[in-house]
Coordinates of C-alpha atoms in Angstrom, one line a residue:
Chain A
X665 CA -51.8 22.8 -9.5
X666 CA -48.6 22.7 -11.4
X667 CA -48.2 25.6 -14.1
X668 CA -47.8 25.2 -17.4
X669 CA -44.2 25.3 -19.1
X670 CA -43.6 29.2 -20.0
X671 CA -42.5 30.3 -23.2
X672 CA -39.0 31.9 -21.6
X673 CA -37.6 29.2 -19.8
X674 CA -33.6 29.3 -20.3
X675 CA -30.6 27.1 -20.3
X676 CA -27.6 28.5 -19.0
X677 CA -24.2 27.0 -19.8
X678 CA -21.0 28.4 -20.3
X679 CA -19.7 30.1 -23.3
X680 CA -20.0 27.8 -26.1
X681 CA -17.3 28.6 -28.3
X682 CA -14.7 29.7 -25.9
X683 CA -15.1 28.7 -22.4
X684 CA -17.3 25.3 -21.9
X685 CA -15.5 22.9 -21.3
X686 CA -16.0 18.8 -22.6
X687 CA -17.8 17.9 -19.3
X688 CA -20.2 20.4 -18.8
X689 CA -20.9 20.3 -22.7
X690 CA -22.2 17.0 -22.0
X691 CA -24.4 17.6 -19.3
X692 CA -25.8 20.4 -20.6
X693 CA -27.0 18.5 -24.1
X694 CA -27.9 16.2 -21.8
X695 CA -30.7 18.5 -20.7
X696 CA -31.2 19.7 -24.0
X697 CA -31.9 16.5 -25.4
X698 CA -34.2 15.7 -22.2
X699 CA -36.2 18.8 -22.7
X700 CA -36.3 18.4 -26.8
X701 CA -37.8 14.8 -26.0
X702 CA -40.2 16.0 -23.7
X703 CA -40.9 18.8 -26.3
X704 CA -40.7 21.8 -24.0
X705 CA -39.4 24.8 -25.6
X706 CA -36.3 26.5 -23.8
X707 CA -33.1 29.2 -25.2
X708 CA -29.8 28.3 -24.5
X709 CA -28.0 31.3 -22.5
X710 CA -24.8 31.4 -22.5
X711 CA -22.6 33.0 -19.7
X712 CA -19.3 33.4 -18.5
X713 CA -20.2 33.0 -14.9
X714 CA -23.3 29.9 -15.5
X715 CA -21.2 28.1 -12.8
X716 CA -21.3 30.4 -10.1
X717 CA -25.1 31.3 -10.8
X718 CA -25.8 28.1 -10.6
X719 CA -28.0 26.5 -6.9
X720 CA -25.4 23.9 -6.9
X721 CA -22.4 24.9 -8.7
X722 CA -22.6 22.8 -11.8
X723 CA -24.3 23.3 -15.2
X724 CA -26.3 23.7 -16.7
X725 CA -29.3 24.8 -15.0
X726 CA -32.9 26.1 -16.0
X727 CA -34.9 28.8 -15.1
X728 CA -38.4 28.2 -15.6
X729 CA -40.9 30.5 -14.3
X730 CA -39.0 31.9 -10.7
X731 CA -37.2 28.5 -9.9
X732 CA -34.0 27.6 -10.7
X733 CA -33.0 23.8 -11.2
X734 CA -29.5 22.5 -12.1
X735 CA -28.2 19.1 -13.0
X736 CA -30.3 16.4 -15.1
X737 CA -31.4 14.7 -12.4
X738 CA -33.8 17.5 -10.4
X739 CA -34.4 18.5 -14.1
X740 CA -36.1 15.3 -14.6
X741 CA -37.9 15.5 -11.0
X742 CA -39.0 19.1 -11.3
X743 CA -40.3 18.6 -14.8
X744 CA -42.1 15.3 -14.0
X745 CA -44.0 18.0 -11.2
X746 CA -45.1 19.7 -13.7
X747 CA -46.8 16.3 -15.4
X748 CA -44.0 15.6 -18.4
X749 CA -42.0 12.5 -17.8
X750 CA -40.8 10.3 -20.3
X751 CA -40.6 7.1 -18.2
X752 CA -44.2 6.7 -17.0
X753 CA -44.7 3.8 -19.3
X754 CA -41.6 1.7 -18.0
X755 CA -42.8 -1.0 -15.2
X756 CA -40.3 -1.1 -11.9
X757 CA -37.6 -3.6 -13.1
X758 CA -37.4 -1.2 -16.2
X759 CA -37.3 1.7 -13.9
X760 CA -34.6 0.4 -11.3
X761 CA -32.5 -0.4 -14.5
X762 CA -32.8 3.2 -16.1
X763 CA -31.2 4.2 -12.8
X764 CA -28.8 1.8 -12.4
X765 CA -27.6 2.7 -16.4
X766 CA -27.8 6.2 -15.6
X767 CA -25.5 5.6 -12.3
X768 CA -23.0 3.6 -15.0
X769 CA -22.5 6.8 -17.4
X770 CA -22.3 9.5 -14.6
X771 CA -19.7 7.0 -12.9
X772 CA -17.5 6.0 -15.7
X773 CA -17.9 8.3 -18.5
X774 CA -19.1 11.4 -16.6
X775 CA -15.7 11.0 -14.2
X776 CA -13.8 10.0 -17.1
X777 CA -13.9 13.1 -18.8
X778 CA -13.2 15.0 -15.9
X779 CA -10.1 13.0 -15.7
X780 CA -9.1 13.5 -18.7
X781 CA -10.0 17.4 -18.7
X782 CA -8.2 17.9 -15.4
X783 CA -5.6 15.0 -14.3
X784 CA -4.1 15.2 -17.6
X785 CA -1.2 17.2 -18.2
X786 CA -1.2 17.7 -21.8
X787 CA -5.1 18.7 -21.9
X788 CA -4.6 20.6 -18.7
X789 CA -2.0 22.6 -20.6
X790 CA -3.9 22.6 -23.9
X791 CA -7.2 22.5 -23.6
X792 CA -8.7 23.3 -20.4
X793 CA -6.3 26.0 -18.7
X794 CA -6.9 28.1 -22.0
X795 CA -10.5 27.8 -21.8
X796 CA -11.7 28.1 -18.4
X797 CA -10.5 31.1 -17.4
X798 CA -11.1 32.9 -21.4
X799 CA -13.4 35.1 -20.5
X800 CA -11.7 36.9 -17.6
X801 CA -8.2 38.6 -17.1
X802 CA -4.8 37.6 -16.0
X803 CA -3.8 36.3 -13.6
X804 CA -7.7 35.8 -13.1
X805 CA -7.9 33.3 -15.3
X806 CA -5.1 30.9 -13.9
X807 CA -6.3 31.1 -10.2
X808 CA -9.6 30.2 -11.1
X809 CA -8.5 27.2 -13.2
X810 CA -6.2 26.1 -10.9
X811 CA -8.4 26.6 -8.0
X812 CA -11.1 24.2 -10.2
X813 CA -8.0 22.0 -10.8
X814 CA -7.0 20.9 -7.2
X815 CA -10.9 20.8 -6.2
X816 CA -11.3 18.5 -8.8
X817 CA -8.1 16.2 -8.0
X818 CA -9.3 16.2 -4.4
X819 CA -11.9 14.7 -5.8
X820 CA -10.5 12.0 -8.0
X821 CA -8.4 11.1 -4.9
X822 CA -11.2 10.5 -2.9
X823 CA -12.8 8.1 -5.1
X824 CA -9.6 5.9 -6.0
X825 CA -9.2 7.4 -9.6
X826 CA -6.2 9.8 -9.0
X827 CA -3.8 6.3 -9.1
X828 CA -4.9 5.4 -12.7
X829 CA -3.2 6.2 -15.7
X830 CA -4.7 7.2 -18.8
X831 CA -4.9 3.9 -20.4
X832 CA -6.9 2.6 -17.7
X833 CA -9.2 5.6 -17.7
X834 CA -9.6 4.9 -21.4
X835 CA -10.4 1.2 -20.9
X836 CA -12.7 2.3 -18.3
X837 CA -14.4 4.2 -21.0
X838 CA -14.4 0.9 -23.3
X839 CA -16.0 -0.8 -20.8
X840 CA -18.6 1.3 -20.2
X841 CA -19.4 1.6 -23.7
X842 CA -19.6 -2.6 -24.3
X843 CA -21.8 -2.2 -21.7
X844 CA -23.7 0.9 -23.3
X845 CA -23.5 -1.1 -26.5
X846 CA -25.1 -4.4 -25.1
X847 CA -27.8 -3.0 -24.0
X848 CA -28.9 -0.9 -26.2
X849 CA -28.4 -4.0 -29.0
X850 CA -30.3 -3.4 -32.4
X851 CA -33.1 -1.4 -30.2
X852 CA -33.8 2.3 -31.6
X853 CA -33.9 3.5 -27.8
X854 CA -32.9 2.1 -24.6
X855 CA -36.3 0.9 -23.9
X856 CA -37.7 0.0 -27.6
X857 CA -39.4 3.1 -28.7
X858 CA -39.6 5.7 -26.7
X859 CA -36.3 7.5 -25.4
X860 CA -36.2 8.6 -21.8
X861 CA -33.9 10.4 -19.7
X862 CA -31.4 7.6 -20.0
X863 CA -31.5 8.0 -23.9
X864 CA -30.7 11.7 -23.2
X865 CA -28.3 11.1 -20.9
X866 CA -26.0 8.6 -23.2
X867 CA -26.6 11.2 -25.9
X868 CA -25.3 13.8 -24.4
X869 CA -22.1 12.0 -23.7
X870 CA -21.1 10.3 -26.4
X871 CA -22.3 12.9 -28.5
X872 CA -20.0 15.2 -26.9
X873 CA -17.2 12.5 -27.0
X874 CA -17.7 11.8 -30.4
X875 CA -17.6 15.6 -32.0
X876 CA -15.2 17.7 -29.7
X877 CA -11.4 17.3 -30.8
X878 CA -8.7 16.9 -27.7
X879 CA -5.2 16.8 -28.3
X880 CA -5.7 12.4 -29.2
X881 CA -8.6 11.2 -30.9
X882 CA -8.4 8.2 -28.6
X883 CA -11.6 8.8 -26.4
X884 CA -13.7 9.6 -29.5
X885 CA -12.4 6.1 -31.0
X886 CA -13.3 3.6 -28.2
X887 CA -17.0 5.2 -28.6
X888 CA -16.4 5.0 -32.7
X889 CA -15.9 1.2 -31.8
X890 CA -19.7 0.4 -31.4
X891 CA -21.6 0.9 -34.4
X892 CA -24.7 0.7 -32.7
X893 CA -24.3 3.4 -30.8
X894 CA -22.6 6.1 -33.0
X895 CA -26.1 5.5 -35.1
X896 CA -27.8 6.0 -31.5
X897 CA -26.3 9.4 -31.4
X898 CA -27.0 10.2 -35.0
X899 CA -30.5 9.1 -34.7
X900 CA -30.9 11.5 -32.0
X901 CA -29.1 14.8 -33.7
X902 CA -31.3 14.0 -36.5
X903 CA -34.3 13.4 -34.6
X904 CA -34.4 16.2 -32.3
X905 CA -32.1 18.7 -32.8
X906 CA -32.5 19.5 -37.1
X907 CA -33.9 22.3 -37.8
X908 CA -33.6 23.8 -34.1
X909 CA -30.6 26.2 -35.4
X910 CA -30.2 27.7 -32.0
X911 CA -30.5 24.8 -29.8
X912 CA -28.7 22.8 -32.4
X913 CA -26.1 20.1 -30.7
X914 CA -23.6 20.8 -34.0
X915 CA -23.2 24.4 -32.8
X916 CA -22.1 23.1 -29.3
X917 CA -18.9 24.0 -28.0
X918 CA -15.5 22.6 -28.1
X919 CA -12.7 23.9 -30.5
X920 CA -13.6 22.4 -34.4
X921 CA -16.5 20.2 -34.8
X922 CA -16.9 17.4 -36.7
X923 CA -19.9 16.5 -37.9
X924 CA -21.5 12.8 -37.3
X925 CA -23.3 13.0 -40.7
X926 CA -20.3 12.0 -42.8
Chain B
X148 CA -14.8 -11.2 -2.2
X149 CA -15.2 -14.3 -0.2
X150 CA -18.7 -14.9 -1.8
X151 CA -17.5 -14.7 -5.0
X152 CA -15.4 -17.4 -4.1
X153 CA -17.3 -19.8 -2.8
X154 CA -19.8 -19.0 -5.5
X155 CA -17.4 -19.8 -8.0
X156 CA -15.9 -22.5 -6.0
X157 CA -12.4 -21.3 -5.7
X158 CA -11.0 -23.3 -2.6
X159 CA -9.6 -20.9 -0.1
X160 CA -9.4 -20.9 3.2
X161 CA -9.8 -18.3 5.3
X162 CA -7.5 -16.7 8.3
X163 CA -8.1 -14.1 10.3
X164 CA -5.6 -11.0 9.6
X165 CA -4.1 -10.2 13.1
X166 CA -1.2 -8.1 11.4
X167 CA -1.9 -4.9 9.0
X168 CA 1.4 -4.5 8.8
X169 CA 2.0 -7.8 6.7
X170 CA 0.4 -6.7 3.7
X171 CA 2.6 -4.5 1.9
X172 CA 0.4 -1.4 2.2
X173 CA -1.8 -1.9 4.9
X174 CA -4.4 -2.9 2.5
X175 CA -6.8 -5.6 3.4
X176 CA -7.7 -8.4 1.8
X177 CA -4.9 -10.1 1.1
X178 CA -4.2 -13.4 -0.9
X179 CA -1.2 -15.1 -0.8
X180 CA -1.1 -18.5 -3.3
X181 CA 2.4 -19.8 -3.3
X182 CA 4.1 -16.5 -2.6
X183 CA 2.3 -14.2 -4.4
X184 CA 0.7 -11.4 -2.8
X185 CA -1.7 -9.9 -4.0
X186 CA -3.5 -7.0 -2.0
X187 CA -6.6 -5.1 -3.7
X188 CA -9.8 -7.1 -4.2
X189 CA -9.8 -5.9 -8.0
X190 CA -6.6 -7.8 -8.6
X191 CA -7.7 -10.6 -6.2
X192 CA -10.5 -11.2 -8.6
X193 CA -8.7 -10.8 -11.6
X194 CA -6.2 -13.7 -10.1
X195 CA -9.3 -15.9 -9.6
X196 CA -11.0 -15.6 -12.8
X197 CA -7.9 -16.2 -14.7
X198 CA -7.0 -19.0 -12.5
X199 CA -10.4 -19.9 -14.0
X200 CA -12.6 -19.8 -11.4
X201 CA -15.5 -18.2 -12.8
X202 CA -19.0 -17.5 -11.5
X203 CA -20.5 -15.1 -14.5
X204 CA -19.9 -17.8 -17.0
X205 CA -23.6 -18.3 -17.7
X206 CA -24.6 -15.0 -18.1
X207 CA -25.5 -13.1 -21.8
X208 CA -24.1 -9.9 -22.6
X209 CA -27.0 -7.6 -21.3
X210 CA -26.4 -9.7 -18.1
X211 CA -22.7 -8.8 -17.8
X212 CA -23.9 -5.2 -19.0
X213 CA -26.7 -4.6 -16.4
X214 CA -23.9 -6.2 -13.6
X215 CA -21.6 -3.5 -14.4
X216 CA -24.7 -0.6 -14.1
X217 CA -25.9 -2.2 -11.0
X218 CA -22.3 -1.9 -9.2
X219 CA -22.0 1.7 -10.2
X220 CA -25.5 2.2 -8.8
X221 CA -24.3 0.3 -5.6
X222 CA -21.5 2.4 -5.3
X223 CA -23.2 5.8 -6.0
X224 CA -25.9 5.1 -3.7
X225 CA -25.8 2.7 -1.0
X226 CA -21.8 3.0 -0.9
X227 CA -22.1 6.1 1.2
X228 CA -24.6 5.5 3.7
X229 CA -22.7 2.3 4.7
X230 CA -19.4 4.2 5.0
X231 CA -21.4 6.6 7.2
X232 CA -22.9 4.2 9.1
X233 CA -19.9 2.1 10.1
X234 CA -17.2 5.0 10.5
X235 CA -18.8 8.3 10.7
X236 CA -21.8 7.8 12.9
X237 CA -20.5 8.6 16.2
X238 CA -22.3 6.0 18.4
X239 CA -22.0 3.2 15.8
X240 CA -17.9 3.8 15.3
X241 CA -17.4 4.3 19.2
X242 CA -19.1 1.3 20.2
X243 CA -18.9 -1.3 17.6
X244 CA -16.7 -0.5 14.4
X245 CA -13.7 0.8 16.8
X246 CA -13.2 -1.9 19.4
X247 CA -14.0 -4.1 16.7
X248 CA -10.8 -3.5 14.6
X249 CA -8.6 -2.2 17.5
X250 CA -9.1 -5.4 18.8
X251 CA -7.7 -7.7 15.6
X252 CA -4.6 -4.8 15.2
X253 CA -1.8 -4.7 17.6
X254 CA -0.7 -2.4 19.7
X255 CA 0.2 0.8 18.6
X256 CA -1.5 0.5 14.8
X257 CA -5.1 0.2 16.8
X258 CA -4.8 3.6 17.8
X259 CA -4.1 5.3 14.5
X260 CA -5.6 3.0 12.0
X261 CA -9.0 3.2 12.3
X262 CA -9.3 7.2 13.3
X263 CA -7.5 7.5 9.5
X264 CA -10.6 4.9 8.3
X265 CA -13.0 7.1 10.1
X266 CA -11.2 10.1 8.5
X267 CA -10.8 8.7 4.6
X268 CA -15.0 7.2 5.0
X269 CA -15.9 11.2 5.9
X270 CA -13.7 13.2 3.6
X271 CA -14.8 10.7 0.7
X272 CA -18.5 11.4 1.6
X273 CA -17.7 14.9 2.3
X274 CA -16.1 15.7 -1.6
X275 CA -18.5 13.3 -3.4
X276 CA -21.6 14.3 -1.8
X277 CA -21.3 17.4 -0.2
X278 CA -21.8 20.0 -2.9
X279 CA -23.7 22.8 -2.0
X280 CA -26.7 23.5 -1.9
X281 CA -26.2 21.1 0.9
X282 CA -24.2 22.8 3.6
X283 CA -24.1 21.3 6.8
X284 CA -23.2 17.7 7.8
X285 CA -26.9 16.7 8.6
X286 CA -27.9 17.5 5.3
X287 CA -25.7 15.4 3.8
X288 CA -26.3 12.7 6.2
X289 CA -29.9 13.0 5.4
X290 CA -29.4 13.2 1.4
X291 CA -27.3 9.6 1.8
X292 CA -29.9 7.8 4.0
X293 CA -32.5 8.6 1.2
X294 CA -30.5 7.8 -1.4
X295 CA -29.3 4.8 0.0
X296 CA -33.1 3.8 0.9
X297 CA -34.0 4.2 -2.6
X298 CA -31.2 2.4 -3.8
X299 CA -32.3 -0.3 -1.6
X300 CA -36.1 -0.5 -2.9
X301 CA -34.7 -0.1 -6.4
X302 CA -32.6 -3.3 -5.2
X303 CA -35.8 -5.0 -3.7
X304 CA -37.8 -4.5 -6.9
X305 CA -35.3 -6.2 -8.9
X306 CA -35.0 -8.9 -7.6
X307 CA -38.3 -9.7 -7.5
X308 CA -39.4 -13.3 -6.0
X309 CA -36.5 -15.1 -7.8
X310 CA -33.3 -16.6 -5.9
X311 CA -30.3 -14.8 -7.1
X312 CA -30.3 -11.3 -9.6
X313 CA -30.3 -13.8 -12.2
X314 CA -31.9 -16.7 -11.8
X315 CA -30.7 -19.1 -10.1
X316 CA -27.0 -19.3 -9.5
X317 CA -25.2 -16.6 -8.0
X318 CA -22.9 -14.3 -9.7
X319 CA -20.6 -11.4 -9.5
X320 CA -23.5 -9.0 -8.7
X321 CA -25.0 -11.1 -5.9
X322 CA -22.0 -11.0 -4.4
X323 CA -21.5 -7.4 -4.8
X324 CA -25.2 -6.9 -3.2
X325 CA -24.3 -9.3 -0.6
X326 CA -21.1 -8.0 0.3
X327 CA -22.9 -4.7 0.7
X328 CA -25.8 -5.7 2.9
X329 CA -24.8 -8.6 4.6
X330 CA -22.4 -6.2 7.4
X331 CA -25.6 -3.9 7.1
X332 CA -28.6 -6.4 8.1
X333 CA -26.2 -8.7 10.5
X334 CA -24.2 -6.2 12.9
X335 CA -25.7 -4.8 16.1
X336 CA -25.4 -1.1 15.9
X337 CA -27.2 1.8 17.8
X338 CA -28.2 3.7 15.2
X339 CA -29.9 1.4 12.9
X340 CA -32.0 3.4 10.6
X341 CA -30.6 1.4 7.6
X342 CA -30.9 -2.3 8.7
X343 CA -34.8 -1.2 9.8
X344 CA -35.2 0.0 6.4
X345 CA -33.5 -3.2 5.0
X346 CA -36.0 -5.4 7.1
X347 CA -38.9 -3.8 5.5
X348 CA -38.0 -5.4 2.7
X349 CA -38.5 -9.4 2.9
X350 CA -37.0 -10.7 -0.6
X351 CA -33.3 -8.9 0.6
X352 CA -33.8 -10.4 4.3
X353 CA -34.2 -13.5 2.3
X354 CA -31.3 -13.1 -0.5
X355 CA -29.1 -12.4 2.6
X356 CA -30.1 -15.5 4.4
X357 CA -30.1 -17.8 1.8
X358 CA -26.4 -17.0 1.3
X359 CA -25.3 -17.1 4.4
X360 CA -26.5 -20.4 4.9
X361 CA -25.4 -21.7 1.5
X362 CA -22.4 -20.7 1.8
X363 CA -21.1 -19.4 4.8
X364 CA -22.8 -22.0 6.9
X365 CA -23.9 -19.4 9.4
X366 CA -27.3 -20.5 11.2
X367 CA -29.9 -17.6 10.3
X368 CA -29.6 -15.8 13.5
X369 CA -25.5 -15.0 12.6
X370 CA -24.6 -16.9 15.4
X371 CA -22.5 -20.3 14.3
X372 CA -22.3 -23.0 16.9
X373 CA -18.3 -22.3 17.5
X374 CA -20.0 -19.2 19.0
X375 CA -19.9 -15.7 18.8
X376 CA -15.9 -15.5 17.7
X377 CA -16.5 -17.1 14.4
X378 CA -19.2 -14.8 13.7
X379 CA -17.9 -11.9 14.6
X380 CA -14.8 -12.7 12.4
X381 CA -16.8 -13.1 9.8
X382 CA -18.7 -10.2 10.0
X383 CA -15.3 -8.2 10.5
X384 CA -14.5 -9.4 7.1
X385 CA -17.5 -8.3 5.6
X386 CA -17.1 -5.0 7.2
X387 CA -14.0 -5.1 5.3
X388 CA -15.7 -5.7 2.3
X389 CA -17.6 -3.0 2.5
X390 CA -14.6 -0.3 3.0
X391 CA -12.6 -1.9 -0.2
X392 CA -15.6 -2.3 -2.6
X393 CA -15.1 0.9 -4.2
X394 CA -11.6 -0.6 -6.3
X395 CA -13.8 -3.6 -7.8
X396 CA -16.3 -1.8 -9.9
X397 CA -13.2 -0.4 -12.1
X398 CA -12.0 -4.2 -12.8
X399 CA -14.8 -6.4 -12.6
X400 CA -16.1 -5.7 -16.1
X401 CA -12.6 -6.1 -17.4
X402 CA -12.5 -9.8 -16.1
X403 CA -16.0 -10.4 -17.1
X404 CA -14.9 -9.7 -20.8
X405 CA -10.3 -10.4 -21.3
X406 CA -10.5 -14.3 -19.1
X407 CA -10.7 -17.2 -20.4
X408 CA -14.5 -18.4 -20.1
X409 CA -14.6 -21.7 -18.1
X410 CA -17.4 -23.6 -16.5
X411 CA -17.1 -23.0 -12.4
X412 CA -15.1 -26.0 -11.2
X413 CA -16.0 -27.6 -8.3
X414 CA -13.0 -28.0 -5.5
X415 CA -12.5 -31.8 -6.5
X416 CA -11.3 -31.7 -10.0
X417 CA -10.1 -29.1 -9.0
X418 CA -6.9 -30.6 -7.0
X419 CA -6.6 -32.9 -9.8
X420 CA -6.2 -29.9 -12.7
X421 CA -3.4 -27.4 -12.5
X422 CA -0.8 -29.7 -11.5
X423 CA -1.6 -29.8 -8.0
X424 CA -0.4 -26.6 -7.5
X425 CA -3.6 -24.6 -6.4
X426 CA -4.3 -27.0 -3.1
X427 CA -6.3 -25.1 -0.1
X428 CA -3.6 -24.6 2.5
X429 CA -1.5 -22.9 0.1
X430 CA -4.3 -20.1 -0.8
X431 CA -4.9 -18.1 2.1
X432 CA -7.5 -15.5 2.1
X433 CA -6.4 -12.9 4.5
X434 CA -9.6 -10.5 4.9

């Protein structure tokens, strides 16, 4: 029999305010939002080393219990073991196209940011190189960022995206957002009234997107370009994460937030 | 890339590449209308659509949206195991994919060109799938082929009992699916774990058939009566389809949505429109 959910389950993520970076920031809300909508309690940790504690090397990751799970994905699995899921009520079409959408955002907007965190000079220099390595010494700091840096060019290589420039990355993003926007049409949720993991997923995104300031305002615009979805994400904050001061998605990192609610 | 062609009626002809060299960076496919080259399958399509041959015309916006989310899952999922199965599977590349494109490449390219195929398919499957906590090569191997099983049920359950993804006339997603299973339920290989899994499933047998008989004008066993040449060419070019997939899913959406929106054309007016200048032996399709 599966045990119940305990009271100390934890999140583990980088440091919010000066280390997490604008990809992992989005998976782990992502999570957060996932777990909020299945309403299981759990505290956000926040270390300098969540990546290397981590089974698989990315964040975030939960501890529940004595297991360890990281990445939305075996999230979802292990807590649908323990008899929470929030997609039960879909049929198979509906189910085949939560994964399909799911596939879409980790693919395009998922890579996307890591593009744009990592094959872009001017972040690189700005942004990520200062915040990666924060919490540890020189010349600590740069190895490990530039060691992250050529494993995730490798990468990019690998997968075709290392040829493209920013503004095809950016209409990349566009796309996947029209698409995003289609979908979702005048719906509250992807699937009418109850959110699911894909719900979580796009939140955590474009949430992310949407309230973390880069050195150009231009990714946060093409998702500012969809009306429907900007309410999506404020429907969300407002919906699961008021009132939650600890968990809350406005305290997640990034250098100054902005607030949707304006 | 040629189903999306005939689907949207585009008149090309096709001839067999015999030359890697020819196009400019030993990319294949290759179209060449009246001197233009033009050598990924992204900027193929985007050449055909805005040439107006269009095959998504009659599809809403969800349509074109859920299009776009079924090629990424393609790609995530299924994209691997085929890549594994055609070049990194050591019976399968030694006995079929290798003397398969050494034979269509001269002499000395058909030593080297493949092994760097064989080489790009594992390093890609290698940095994108490899993570720990999987560790060893089998594991990895093993993590694809359920992935790519799942993706193929997910596939099965979509489509349901009804002809094409959406309805009934093909578009750019059937030929994406196609493109991706035809080379998997037609070649021979060894090691088939795959195309048995794909024969379980009866509505993709049939989606698979139906277009190769529509509009390849294969008999259902994948042997035409000009004989095992034809087919095999054919299949090589699907094989090719499969290694150059990846570069579509980053355009196709952009066509779907910038092109002018016109009815597909069937090949007739087709001669008559445009001043004459698209006619068939001018638009080679090199696969």
């Amino acid at each position: 029999a599966a045990e119940p959910w305990p009271e100390n389950a934890a999140l583990y993520q980088q440091l919010k305010e000066e280390q997490i970076l604008l990809s992992d920031n989005a998976s782990s809300l992502a999570v957060q939002a996932f777990l909020q909508m299945c309403n299981l309690p759990v505290r956000v940790v926040c270390r300098a080393n969540a990546e290397y504690m981590s089974p698989s090397g990315k964040v975030p990751f939960i501890h529940v219990g004595n297991q360890v799970v990281s990445e939305l994905g075996p999230i979802v699995q292990f807590v649908k073991a323990k008899g929470h899921s929030l997609s039960d009520g879909l049929d198979e079409v509906q189910k085949a196209e939560m994964k399909a959408y799911m596939e879409l955002v980790n693919n395009m907007l998922l890579t996307a940011e890591l593009y744009l965190q990592w094959c872009d000079d001017v972040t690189v220099e700005e942004i990520t190189h200062p915040r990666y390595g924060s919490p540890y010494p020189w010349p600590l700091n740069r190895i490990l960022s530039y060691q992250k840096q050529w494993e995730i060019r490798r990468k990019m290589k690998a997968i075709g995206w290392a040829g493209k420039s920013l503004e095809q990355v950016l209409e990349d993003v566009d796309q996947c957002c029209q698409a995003l926007s289609q979908r979702l049409g005048t719906q509250p949720y992807f699937f009418n009234k109850q959110p699911t993991e894909l719900d979580a997923l796009v939140f955590g995104h474009l949430f992310t997107i949407l309230t973390t300031q880069l050195t150009t305002d231009e990714l946060s615009e093409k998702v500012k370009n969809y009306g429907n979805l900007t309410a999506f994400c404020r429907r969300i904050e407002q919906q699961y994460f008021e009132g939650h001061k600890d968990n809350s998605a406005t305290a997640a990192a990034g250098s100054a937030k902005r607030s949707l609610l304006r | 890339l040629q189903a999306y062609a005939k689907f949207s009626g585009a008149p090309l002809t096709v001839n067999t590449i015999n030359n890697s060299w020819r196009p400019p960076k030993g990319d294949v496919p290759v179209l060449i209308s009246e001197d233009i080259v033009i050598s990924q399958p992204a900027k193929i399509l985007n050449f055909l659509r805005k040439q107006k041959y269009n095959a998504d015309y009659e599809l809403s916006a969800k349509q074109g949206a859920d299009t776009l989310a079924y090629i990424a899952l393609l790609e995530e999922k299924l994209l691997p195991a085929l890549l594994h199965t055609f070049w990194v599977e050591a019976e399968n590349y030694c006995s079929v994919t290798k003397p398969w494109f050494a034979s269509r490449i001269p002499f000395p390219l058909s030593l080297y060109l493949p092994g760097k195929m064989s080489r790009e398919a594992l390093n890609r499957i290698l940095l994108t799938r490899g993570g720990p906590p999987l560790f060893s090569l089998t594991e990895v191997e093993a993590q694809i082929y359920r992935d790519a099983k799942e993706c193929l049920n997910l596939l099965s359950k979509r489509l349901g009992t009804s002809q094409f993804f959406f309805g009934n006339t093909p578009t750019t997603l059937d030929a994406f699916v196609f493109g991706f299973l035809a080379p998997v339920y037609k070649v021979c290989f060894p090691r088939v774990q795959l195309q048995e899994h794909l024969k379980q499933l009866p509505n993709l047998c049939r989606f698979c058939d139906d277009i190769l008989t529509c509009y390849f004008r294969l008999t259902v066993s994948g042997h035409s009566p000009s004989g095992q040449d034809t087919a095999d060419a054919n299949l090589q070019k699907l094989t090719q389809l499969v290694n150059k997939e990846s570069n579509l899913i980053e355009k196709m959406d952009d066509n779907l949505r910038k092109s002018p929106q016109h009815p597909p054309r069937k090949l007739t007016t087709l001669k008559l429109a445009a001043g004459g200048e698209e006619s068939s032996p001018l638009n080679r399709l090199s696969p």
